[in-house]
Amino acid sequence: MTELYDILANGNPNDPTSRIVRLLAQKGSLSAAQIATMTGLAKSTVSVALGQLRNSETVIPSSGPNETSKNAVGRPRASLSLNPQAGTCVGVQLLPQSIRTVAADVSHAVLAEREQQVRRDYSPEIACEAIGRMIDDMYGGLGLNRNTLLGIGVAFPGPVRPADGVIVRSSVLPDWEGLQMAKVFEAGLPYTVFGGNESNCSAIAEMTWGAAKGIDDFIFLKIDLGIGGAIVVDGRVYEGISGGGGEFGHISLDPKGELCRCGNRGCLELIGSLIPVMDTARIRFGKDLTVDEFIEHVDSGDAGCRRLVEDVADTVGTALAAIGTIFNPPLIVIGGRAAKLGSVYFDNLTNMYERHTLIKRRDTPSEFQTRIVPGTFAGNDSSLGAIGLVLQGTN
Ligand SMILES: [Zn+2]
């Protein structure tokens, strides 16, 4: 446990042992040959490092896909993964009026989840108390020793500066601006804390467990009552110098448009999120609807609701085409509850993307086309992804 903690928290990222541990932490289960290919290390170097890691039981053989494949011919390649006994991690998502926590082991198995309501504009002290209580509850319920906890990853609703972990801005928790994530939490919790932006954490969840598993380059767009996003290059989130990379919701499309909560005008979030959809649905039905109730109306074929979805998908598809023209990514993952809107949403979005982007599907062999797919997680993606922050040792 101590060895794994040292490698994740303090290891030299260029050291072969550290690179292998970080790769297994991100990918789950791999063969020695796959590790050599993915790290670019010589097979002999990988073999020596794996020998040390297996002797210390940090890495163990696993029943991964390489061993269980029915199509395997001859001797199966042995899969290796981090020893689940080597430690546990907790992921935290800070929501406007609640805090969500997930506990997982280092082999990516989710062990427990909790959510606690808190008052709006809660302080760091209230957050620490709530997180501490939920950890005690989860670990007590599982009969797990808290000494196994390698670290806590916290998904924050706003950009976090990569160089020093300082919260740059947040419309959900404005009083937290200027605070340093690790200091805030380590003052109130006796654990190592890794902090990051919530959309970046969602992208890590999709990369580790979901729709982008095995894909090293993709664009993530989270569309819900707001729009966030992330840029993933070579298996890492590109954060930008101030942590604002991938904040696609605040691309200003109309300089004279409506005022956005970010202080700019005419942002994509105002016209392409589920906010304008729910506002119009409220007028149509004469009452407040939840997003899930609205999705039920769409699924049951309500013509007005389906038209609202088509219109907002057109708007997002056009904006996404601009993003696609910049990155030409192999994959675009749509997260948030928009991912649950089904074909009426994705067909229109994909058509508008095709119309406005530079590289057209119709001119491109299928293996080189940009795929646009719904994300796997609509609710707990950020708290799951925050576990990824710990496993990647990102601070
Ligand atoms: Zn904005």
CSV table of C-alpha atoms and ligand atoms in Angstrom, one decimal:
chain,number,residue,atom,x,y,z
A,1,MET,CA,0.0,0.0,0.0
A,2,THR,CA,2.7,2.4,1.0
A,3,GLU,CA,4.7,1.7,-2.2
A,4,LEU,CA,1.6,2.3,-4.4
A,5,TYR,CA,0.8,5.5,-2.5
A,6,ASP,CA,4.4,6.7,-2.9
A,7,ILE,CA,4.4,6.0,-6.7
A,8,LEU,CA,1.0,7.7,-7.3
A,9,ALA,CA,1.7,10.7,-5.1
A,10,ASN,CA,5.4,11.3,-5.4
A,11,GLY,CA,6.8,9.0,-8.1
A,12,ASN,CA,9.0,10.5,-10.9
A,13,PRO,CA,6.7,10.4,-13.9
A,14,ASN,CA,9.6,9.3,-16.1
A,15,ASP,CA,10.6,6.3,-13.9
A,16,PRO,CA,9.5,3.0,-15.7
A,17,THR,CA,7.9,1.7,-12.5
A,18,SER,CA,5.9,4.8,-12.0
A,19,ARG,CA,4.9,4.9,-15.7
A,20,ILE,CA,3.6,1.3,-15.5
A,21,VAL,CA,1.7,1.9,-12.3
A,22,ARG,CA,0.0,5.0,-13.7
A,23,LEU,CA,-0.8,3.2,-17.0
A,24,LEU,CA,-2.4,0.3,-15.1
A,25,ALA,CA,-4.3,2.8,-12.8
A,26,GLN,CA,-5.8,4.4,-15.9
A,27,LYS,CA,-6.4,1.4,-18.1
A,28,GLY,CA,-7.3,-1.3,-15.5
A,29,SER,CA,-5.9,-4.5,-16.9
A,30,LEU,CA,-3.1,-5.0,-19.6
A,31,SER,CA,-0.6,-7.6,-20.8
A,32,ALA,CA,3.1,-7.0,-20.5
A,33,ALA,CA,3.3,-6.6,-24.3
A,34,GLN,CA,0.5,-4.0,-24.2
A,35,ILE,CA,2.4,-2.1,-21.5
A,36,ALA,CA,5.6,-2.1,-23.6
A,37,THR,CA,3.7,-0.8,-26.6
A,38,MET,CA,1.8,1.9,-24.7
A,39,THR,CA,4.7,3.2,-22.7
A,40,GLY,CA,7.3,2.9,-25.5
A,41,LEU,CA,9.6,1.2,-23.0
A,42,ALA,CA,11.8,-1.7,-24.0
A,43,LYS,CA,10.3,-5.2,-23.2
A,44,SER,CA,13.3,-6.0,-21.0
A,45,THR,CA,12.7,-2.8,-19.0
A,46,VAL,CA,9.0,-3.6,-18.6
A,47,SER,CA,9.9,-7.1,-17.5
A,48,VAL,CA,12.3,-6.0,-14.8
A,49,ALA,CA,9.9,-3.3,-13.5
A,50,LEU,CA,6.9,-5.8,-13.5
A,51,GLY,CA,9.0,-8.3,-11.6
A,52,GLN,CA,9.6,-5.8,-8.8
A,53,LEU,CA,6.0,-4.8,-8.8
A,54,ARG,CA,4.8,-8.4,-8.6
A,55,ASN,CA,7.3,-9.2,-5.8
A,56,SER,CA,5.8,-6.4,-3.7
A,57,GLU,CA,2.3,-7.6,-4.7
A,58,THR,CA,1.5,-4.1,-6.1
A,59,VAL,CA,0.7,-5.7,-9.4
A,60,ILE,CA,-1.1,-9.1,-9.6
A,61,PRO,CA,-2.3,-11.4,-12.5
A,62,SER,CA,-5.9,-10.6,-13.3
A,63,SER,CA,-8.7,-12.3,-15.2
A,64,GLY,CA,-8.9,-9.6,-17.8
A,65,PRO,CA,-10.2,-9.9,-21.4
A,66,ASN,CA,-6.9,-11.4,-22.6
A,67,GLU,CA,-7.5,-14.5,-20.5
A,68,THR,CA,-11.2,-14.9,-20.8
A,69,SER,CA,-11.6,-14.3,-24.6
A,70,LYS,CA,-13.3,-17.3,-26.1
A,71,ASN,CA,-11.6,-16.6,-29.4
A,72,ALA,CA,-8.1,-16.8,-27.9
A,73,VAL,CA,-5.9,-19.4,-29.6
A,74,GLY,CA,-3.0,-21.1,-27.9
A,75,ARG,CA,-1.5,-19.8,-24.7
A,76,PRO,CA,-3.4,-16.8,-23.5
A,77,ARG,CA,-1.4,-13.6,-22.7
A,78,ALA,CA,-1.4,-12.9,-19.0
A,79,SER,CA,-3.2,-9.8,-17.9
A,80,LEU,CA,-1.9,-7.7,-15.1
A,81,SER,CA,-3.6,-5.2,-12.9
A,82,LEU,CA,-3.0,-3.2,-9.7
A,83,ASN,CA,-3.7,-5.3,-6.6
A,84,PRO,CA,-7.2,-4.2,-5.3
A,85,GLN,CA,-5.9,-4.8,-1.8
A,86,ALA,CA,-3.2,-2.2,-2.5
A,87,GLY,CA,-5.5,0.7,-1.8
A,88,THR,CA,-8.8,2.5,-2.2
A,89,CYS,CA,-9.8,5.9,-3.5
A,90,VAL,CA,-12.7,8.3,-3.0
A,91,GLY,CA,-14.2,10.5,-5.7
A,92,VAL,CA,-16.2,13.6,-4.7
A,93,GLN,CA,-18.5,15.8,-6.7
A,94,LEU,CA,-19.5,19.2,-5.4
A,95,LEU,CA,-23.0,20.0,-6.7
A,96,PRO,CA,-25.0,23.2,-6.1
A,97,GLN,CA,-27.0,21.7,-3.2
A,98,SER,CA,-25.5,18.3,-2.5
A,99,ILE,CA,-22.2,16.5,-2.3
A,100,ARG,CA,-21.7,13.0,-3.9
A,101,THR,CA,-19.0,10.5,-2.9
A,102,VAL,CA,-17.9,7.2,-4.5
A,103,ALA,CA,-15.4,4.8,-3.0
A,104,ALA,CA,-13.5,2.4,-5.4
A,105,ASP,CA,-10.4,0.1,-5.3
A,106,VAL,CA,-7.4,0.7,-7.5
A,107,SER,CA,-8.6,-2.0,-10.0
A,108,HIS,CA,-11.5,0.4,-10.7
A,109,ALA,CA,-14.2,-1.6,-8.9
A,110,VAL,CA,-16.8,0.8,-7.3
A,111,LEU,CA,-17.4,-0.3,-3.7
A,112,ALA,CA,-19.9,2.2,-2.4
A,113,GLU,CA,-21.7,5.5,-3.2
A,114,ARG,CA,-23.3,8.2,-1.0
A,115,GLU,CA,-25.0,11.6,-1.5
A,116,GLN,CA,-25.7,14.2,1.1
A,117,GLN,CA,-27.8,17.4,0.8
A,118,VAL,CA,-26.2,20.7,1.8
A,119,ARG,CA,-27.4,24.3,1.8
A,120,ARG,CA,-26.7,26.4,-1.3
A,121,ASP,CA,-23.4,28.4,-1.2
A,122,TYR,CA,-21.9,26.0,1.3
A,123,SER,CA,-18.5,26.7,2.8
A,124,PRO,CA,-15.4,24.5,2.5
A,125,GLU,CA,-15.8,23.6,6.2
A,126,ILE,CA,-19.4,22.3,5.6
A,127,ALA,CA,-18.1,20.3,2.6
A,128,CYS,CA,-15.2,18.7,4.6
A,129,GLU,CA,-17.6,17.7,7.4
A,130,ALA,CA,-20.1,16.1,4.9
A,131,ILE,CA,-17.3,14.3,3.0
A,132,GLY,CA,-15.7,13.0,6.3
A,133,ARG,CA,-19.1,11.7,7.5
A,134,MET,CA,-19.8,9.9,4.1
A,135,ILE,CA,-16.3,8.4,4.1
A,136,ASP,CA,-16.8,7.1,7.7
A,137,ASP,CA,-20.2,5.7,6.7
A,138,MET,CA,-19.0,4.0,3.5
A,139,TYR,CA,-15.8,2.5,5.1
A,140,GLY,CA,-17.7,1.5,8.2
A,141,GLY,CA,-20.4,-0.2,6.1
A,142,LEU,CA,-17.8,-2.1,4.0
A,143,GLY,CA,-15.7,-3.0,7.0
A,144,LEU,CA,-12.7,-1.3,5.3
A,145,ASN,CA,-9.9,0.3,7.1
A,146,ARG,CA,-9.5,4.0,6.3
A,147,ASN,CA,-5.7,3.4,6.2
A,148,THR,CA,-6.2,1.9,2.8
A,149,LEU,CA,-7.4,5.3,1.4
A,150,LEU,CA,-4.7,6.5,-1.1
A,151,GLY,CA,-6.4,9.8,-1.7
A,152,ILE,CA,-9.5,11.8,-2.4
A,153,GLY,CA,-10.3,13.3,-5.9
A,154,VAL,CA,-12.6,16.3,-5.9
A,155,ALA,CA,-14.5,17.4,-9.0
A,156,PHE,CA,-15.0,21.1,-8.7
A,157,PRO,CA,-17.7,23.1,-10.6
A,158,GLY,CA,-15.3,25.6,-12.3
A,159,PRO,CA,-11.8,25.9,-13.7
A,160,VAL,CA,-9.0,24.8,-11.4
A,161,ARG,CA,-5.5,26.1,-12.4
A,162,PRO,CA,-3.2,23.1,-13.1
A,163,ALA,CA,0.0,24.7,-11.9
A,164,ASP,CA,-1.1,25.4,-8.3
A,165,GLY,CA,-4.6,23.9,-7.9
A,166,VAL,CA,-6.2,27.4,-7.3
A,167,ILE,CA,-9.9,27.7,-8.1
A,168,VAL,CA,-10.1,30.3,-10.9
A,169,ARG,CA,-13.8,31.0,-10.9
A,170,SER,CA,-17.1,29.3,-10.2
A,171,SER,CA,-20.7,30.5,-10.6
A,172,VAL,CA,-21.9,27.6,-8.3
A,173,LEU,CA,-19.5,28.3,-5.4
A,174,PRO,CA,-18.3,31.9,-6.0
A,175,ASP,CA,-16.9,32.2,-2.5
A,176,TRP,CA,-14.4,29.5,-3.2
A,177,GLU,CA,-12.6,31.6,-5.9
A,178,GLY,CA,-8.9,32.0,-5.2
A,179,LEU,CA,-8.7,29.1,-2.7
A,180,GLN,CA,-6.3,26.2,-3.3
A,181,MET,CA,-8.1,22.9,-3.6
A,182,ALA,CA,-5.6,20.7,-1.8
A,183,LYS,CA,-5.2,23.2,1.1
A,184,VAL,CA,-9.0,23.7,1.5
A,185,PHE,CA,-9.6,19.9,1.9
A,186,GLU,CA,-6.4,18.9,3.7
A,187,ALA,CA,-7.2,21.4,6.4
A,188,GLY,CA,-10.4,19.6,7.2
A,189,LEU,CA,-9.7,16.0,6.1
A,190,PRO,CA,-6.8,13.8,7.0
A,191,TYR,CA,-6.2,12.5,3.5
A,192,THR,CA,-4.2,13.5,0.3
A,193,VAL,CA,-6.5,15.5,-2.0
A,194,PHE,CA,-6.4,15.8,-5.8
A,195,GLY,CA,-8.6,18.5,-7.3
A,196,GLY,CA,-9.9,19.1,-10.9
A,197,ASN,CA,-12.6,20.6,-13.0
A,198,GLU,CA,-15.8,18.5,-13.0
A,199,SER,CA,-16.1,18.3,-16.8
A,200,ASN,CA,-12.5,17.1,-17.0
A,201,CYS,CA,-13.4,14.5,-14.4
A,202,SER,CA,-16.4,13.4,-16.5
A,203,ALA,CA,-14.1,12.9,-19.5
A,204,ILE,CA,-11.8,10.8,-17.3
A,205,ALA,CA,-14.8,8.6,-16.3
A,206,GLU,CA,-15.7,8.1,-19.9
A,207,MET,CA,-12.1,7.3,-20.8
A,208,THR,CA,-11.6,4.9,-17.9
A,209,TRP,CA,-15.0,3.1,-17.7
A,210,GLY,CA,-17.3,4.5,-20.5
A,211,ALA,CA,-17.9,5.5,-24.1
A,212,ALA,CA,-14.2,6.5,-24.7
A,213,LYS,CA,-12.5,3.5,-23.1
A,214,GLY,CA,-9.5,2.7,-25.2
A,215,ILE,CA,-9.6,6.0,-27.1
A,216,ASP,CA,-6.7,8.4,-26.4
A,217,ASP,CA,-7.9,11.5,-28.3
A,218,PHE,CA,-11.5,12.7,-28.0
A,219,ILE,CA,-13.7,15.7,-27.3
A,220,PHE,CA,-16.2,15.6,-24.5
A,221,LEU,CA,-19.2,17.8,-24.3
A,222,LYS,CA,-21.4,17.7,-21.2
A,223,ILE,CA,-24.9,19.1,-22.0
A,224,ASP,CA,-27.4,19.4,-19.2
A,225,LEU,CA,-28.7,22.6,-17.5
A,226,GLY,CA,-25.4,24.1,-18.6
A,227,ILE,CA,-22.6,23.1,-21.0
A,228,GLY,CA,-19.1,21.9,-20.0
A,229,GLY,CA,-16.5,20.1,-21.9
A,230,ALA,CA,-13.0,18.6,-22.1
A,231,ILE,CA,-10.3,18.1,-24.6
A,232,VAL,CA,-8.4,14.8,-24.3
A,233,VAL,CA,-5.1,14.3,-26.1
A,234,ASP,CA,-2.8,11.3,-25.8
A,235,GLY,CA,-5.0,10.0,-22.9
A,236,ARG,CA,-4.6,13.2,-20.8
A,237,VAL,CA,-7.0,16.1,-20.4
A,238,TYR,CA,-5.7,19.2,-21.9
A,239,GLU,CA,-6.5,21.8,-19.2
A,240,GLY,CA,-5.0,25.0,-20.6
A,241,ILE,CA,-2.9,27.5,-18.7
A,242,SER,CA,-5.6,28.6,-16.3
A,243,GLY,CA,-7.7,25.4,-16.3
A,244,GLY,CA,-10.3,26.8,-18.7
A,245,GLY,CA,-9.5,24.5,-21.6
A,246,GLY,CA,-12.6,22.9,-23.1
A,247,GLU,CA,-15.1,25.3,-21.6
A,248,PHE,CA,-17.2,25.1,-24.8
A,249,GLY,CA,-20.4,26.3,-23.1
A,250,HIS,CA,-18.9,29.8,-22.9
A,251,ILE,CA,-18.0,30.2,-26.5
A,252,SER,CA,-19.7,33.5,-27.3
A,253,LEU,CA,-21.8,33.1,-30.4
A,254,ASP,CA,-23.6,36.4,-30.3
A,255,PRO,CA,-21.8,39.4,-28.9
A,256,LYS,CA,-25.1,41.3,-28.5
A,257,GLY,CA,-27.0,38.2,-27.2
A,258,GLU,CA,-28.4,37.5,-23.7
A,259,LEU,CA,-26.1,38.1,-20.7
A,260,CYS,CA,-24.6,34.8,-19.4
A,261,ARG,CA,-23.9,33.8,-15.8
A,262,CYS,CA,-20.2,34.0,-16.8
A,263,GLY,CA,-20.4,37.7,-17.6
A,264,ASN,CA,-20.1,37.4,-21.4
A,265,ARG,CA,-23.0,37.6,-23.8
A,266,GLY,CA,-24.6,35.1,-26.2
A,267,CYS,CA,-22.8,32.0,-24.9
A,268,LEU,CA,-23.5,28.5,-26.4
A,269,GLU,CA,-24.8,27.4,-23.0
A,270,LEU,CA,-27.7,29.9,-23.2
A,271,ILE,CA,-29.0,28.6,-26.5
A,272,GLY,CA,-27.6,25.0,-26.7
A,273,SER,CA,-28.1,23.6,-23.2
A,274,LEU,CA,-31.3,22.2,-21.8
A,275,ILE,CA,-32.0,25.6,-20.1
A,276,PRO,CA,-33.9,27.1,-23.1
A,277,VAL,CA,-35.6,23.7,-23.7
A,278,MET,CA,-37.0,23.5,-20.2
A,279,ASP,CA,-38.0,27.2,-20.2
A,280,THR,CA,-40.1,26.7,-23.3
A,281,ALA,CA,-41.5,23.4,-22.0
A,282,ARG,CA,-42.6,25.2,-18.8
A,283,ILE,CA,-44.7,27.6,-20.9
A,284,ARG,CA,-46.1,24.8,-23.0
A,285,PHE,CA,-47.2,22.7,-20.0
A,286,GLY,CA,-48.0,25.6,-17.7
A,287,LYS,CA,-45.9,24.1,-14.9
A,288,ASP,CA,-42.3,23.3,-14.0
A,289,LEU,CA,-41.1,19.9,-15.4
A,290,THR,CA,-38.0,18.0,-14.3
A,291,VAL,CA,-35.5,17.1,-17.1
A,292,ASP,CA,-36.5,13.4,-16.7
A,293,GLU,CA,-40.2,14.2,-17.1
A,294,PHE,CA,-39.4,16.2,-20.2
A,295,ILE,CA,-37.4,13.2,-21.6
A,296,GLU,CA,-40.4,11.0,-20.9
A,297,HIS,CA,-42.6,13.3,-23.1
A,298,VAL,CA,-39.9,13.1,-25.9
A,299,ASP,CA,-39.8,9.3,-25.6
A,300,SER,CA,-43.6,9.1,-25.8
A,301,GLY,CA,-43.6,11.0,-29.1
A,302,ASP,CA,-44.9,14.4,-27.9
A,303,ALA,CA,-44.5,16.5,-31.2
A,304,GLY,CA,-43.8,19.8,-29.4
A,305,CYS,CA,-41.2,18.3,-27.1
A,306,ARG,CA,-39.5,16.5,-30.0
A,307,ARG,CA,-39.4,19.8,-32.0
A,308,LEU,CA,-37.7,21.5,-29.1
A,309,VAL,CA,-35.1,18.7,-29.0
A,310,GLU,CA,-34.6,19.0,-32.8
A,311,ASP,CA,-34.0,22.7,-32.6
A,312,VAL,CA,-31.5,22.6,-29.7
A,313,ALA,CA,-29.7,19.7,-31.4
A,314,ASP,CA,-29.4,21.9,-34.5
A,315,THR,CA,-27.8,24.6,-32.5
A,316,VAL,CA,-25.4,22.3,-30.7
A,317,GLY,CA,-24.5,20.5,-33.9
A,318,THR,CA,-23.6,23.8,-35.6
A,319,ALA,CA,-21.3,24.8,-32.7
A,320,LEU,CA,-19.9,21.3,-32.5
A,321,ALA,CA,-19.0,21.5,-36.2
A,322,ALA,CA,-16.7,24.5,-35.4
A,323,ILE,CA,-15.1,22.5,-32.6
A,324,GLY,CA,-14.8,19.5,-35.0
A,325,THR,CA,-13.1,21.7,-37.6
A,326,ILE,CA,-10.5,22.8,-35.0
A,327,PHE,CA,-9.7,19.3,-33.7
A,328,ASN,CA,-11.0,16.8,-36.3
A,329,PRO,CA,-11.2,14.2,-33.4
A,330,PRO,CA,-11.9,10.5,-33.9
A,331,LEU,CA,-14.6,10.6,-31.2
A,332,ILE,CA,-17.0,13.2,-29.7
A,333,VAL,CA,-18.8,12.0,-26.5
A,334,ILE,CA,-21.9,13.8,-25.5
A,335,GLY,CA,-22.5,13.5,-21.7
A,336,GLY,CA,-25.0,15.0,-19.3
A,337,ARG,CA,-28.8,14.3,-19.6
A,338,ALA,CA,-28.8,15.3,-23.2
A,339,ALA,CA,-27.2,11.9,-23.8
A,340,LYS,CA,-30.6,10.4,-22.8
A,341,LEU,CA,-32.5,12.3,-25.5
A,342,GLY,CA,-32.1,9.5,-28.1
A,343,SER,CA,-32.1,9.4,-31.9
A,344,VAL,CA,-34.3,12.6,-32.3
A,345,TYR,CA,-31.4,14.5,-30.7
A,346,PHE,CA,-28.4,12.6,-32.1
A,347,ASP,CA,-29.7,12.4,-35.7
A,348,ASN,CA,-30.2,16.2,-35.9
A,349,LEU,CA,-27.0,17.0,-34.1
A,350,THR,CA,-25.0,14.7,-36.4
A,351,ASN,CA,-26.7,16.1,-39.5
A,352,MET,CA,-25.8,19.7,-38.5
A,353,TYR,CA,-22.2,18.6,-37.7
A,354,GLU,CA,-21.9,17.1,-41.1
A,355,ARG,CA,-23.3,20.2,-42.8
A,356,HIS,CA,-21.0,22.7,-41.1
A,357,THR,CA,-17.7,20.9,-40.4
A,358,LEU,CA,-14.8,20.8,-42.8
A,359,ILE,CA,-14.2,17.1,-43.1
A,360,LYS,CA,-17.5,15.4,-44.3
A,361,ARG,CA,-18.5,11.9,-43.5
A,362,ARG,CA,-19.7,11.4,-47.1
A,363,ASP,CA,-16.1,12.0,-48.4
A,364,THR,CA,-14.3,10.0,-45.7
A,365,PRO,CA,-13.8,6.2,-45.3
A,366,SER,CA,-15.7,4.9,-42.2
A,367,GLU,CA,-12.5,4.2,-40.2
A,368,PHE,CA,-11.5,7.9,-40.5
A,369,GLN,CA,-14.9,9.5,-39.7
A,370,THR,CA,-15.6,11.4,-36.5
A,371,ARG,CA,-18.0,9.3,-34.4
A,372,ILE,CA,-20.5,11.2,-32.2
A,373,VAL,CA,-21.8,9.0,-29.4
A,374,PRO,CA,-23.8,9.4,-26.1
A,375,GLY,CA,-21.8,9.1,-22.9
A,376,THR,CA,-22.1,6.1,-20.6
A,377,PHE,CA,-22.7,8.2,-17.5
A,378,ALA,CA,-25.4,10.8,-17.1
A,379,GLY,CA,-25.3,11.3,-13.3
A,380,ASN,CA,-22.3,10.1,-11.3
A,381,ASP,CA,-19.6,10.7,-14.0
A,382,SER,CA,-17.8,13.5,-12.2
A,383,SER,CA,-17.5,11.7,-8.9
A,384,LEU,CA,-16.3,8.5,-10.7
A,385,GLY,CA,-13.8,10.6,-12.8
A,386,ALA,CA,-12.5,12.2,-9.6
A,387,ILE,CA,-11.3,8.7,-8.6
A,388,GLY,CA,-9.3,8.9,-11.8
A,389,LEU,CA,-7.6,12.0,-10.6
A,390,VAL,CA,-6.2,10.0,-7.6
A,391,LEU,CA,-5.2,7.0,-9.8
A,392,GLN,CA,-3.5,9.3,-12.3
A,393,GLY,CA,-1.7,11.1,-9.4
A,394,THR,CA,-2.8,14.5,-10.8
A,395,ASN,CA,-2.5,17.3,-8.3
B,1,ZN,ZN,-21.0,32.2,-20.6
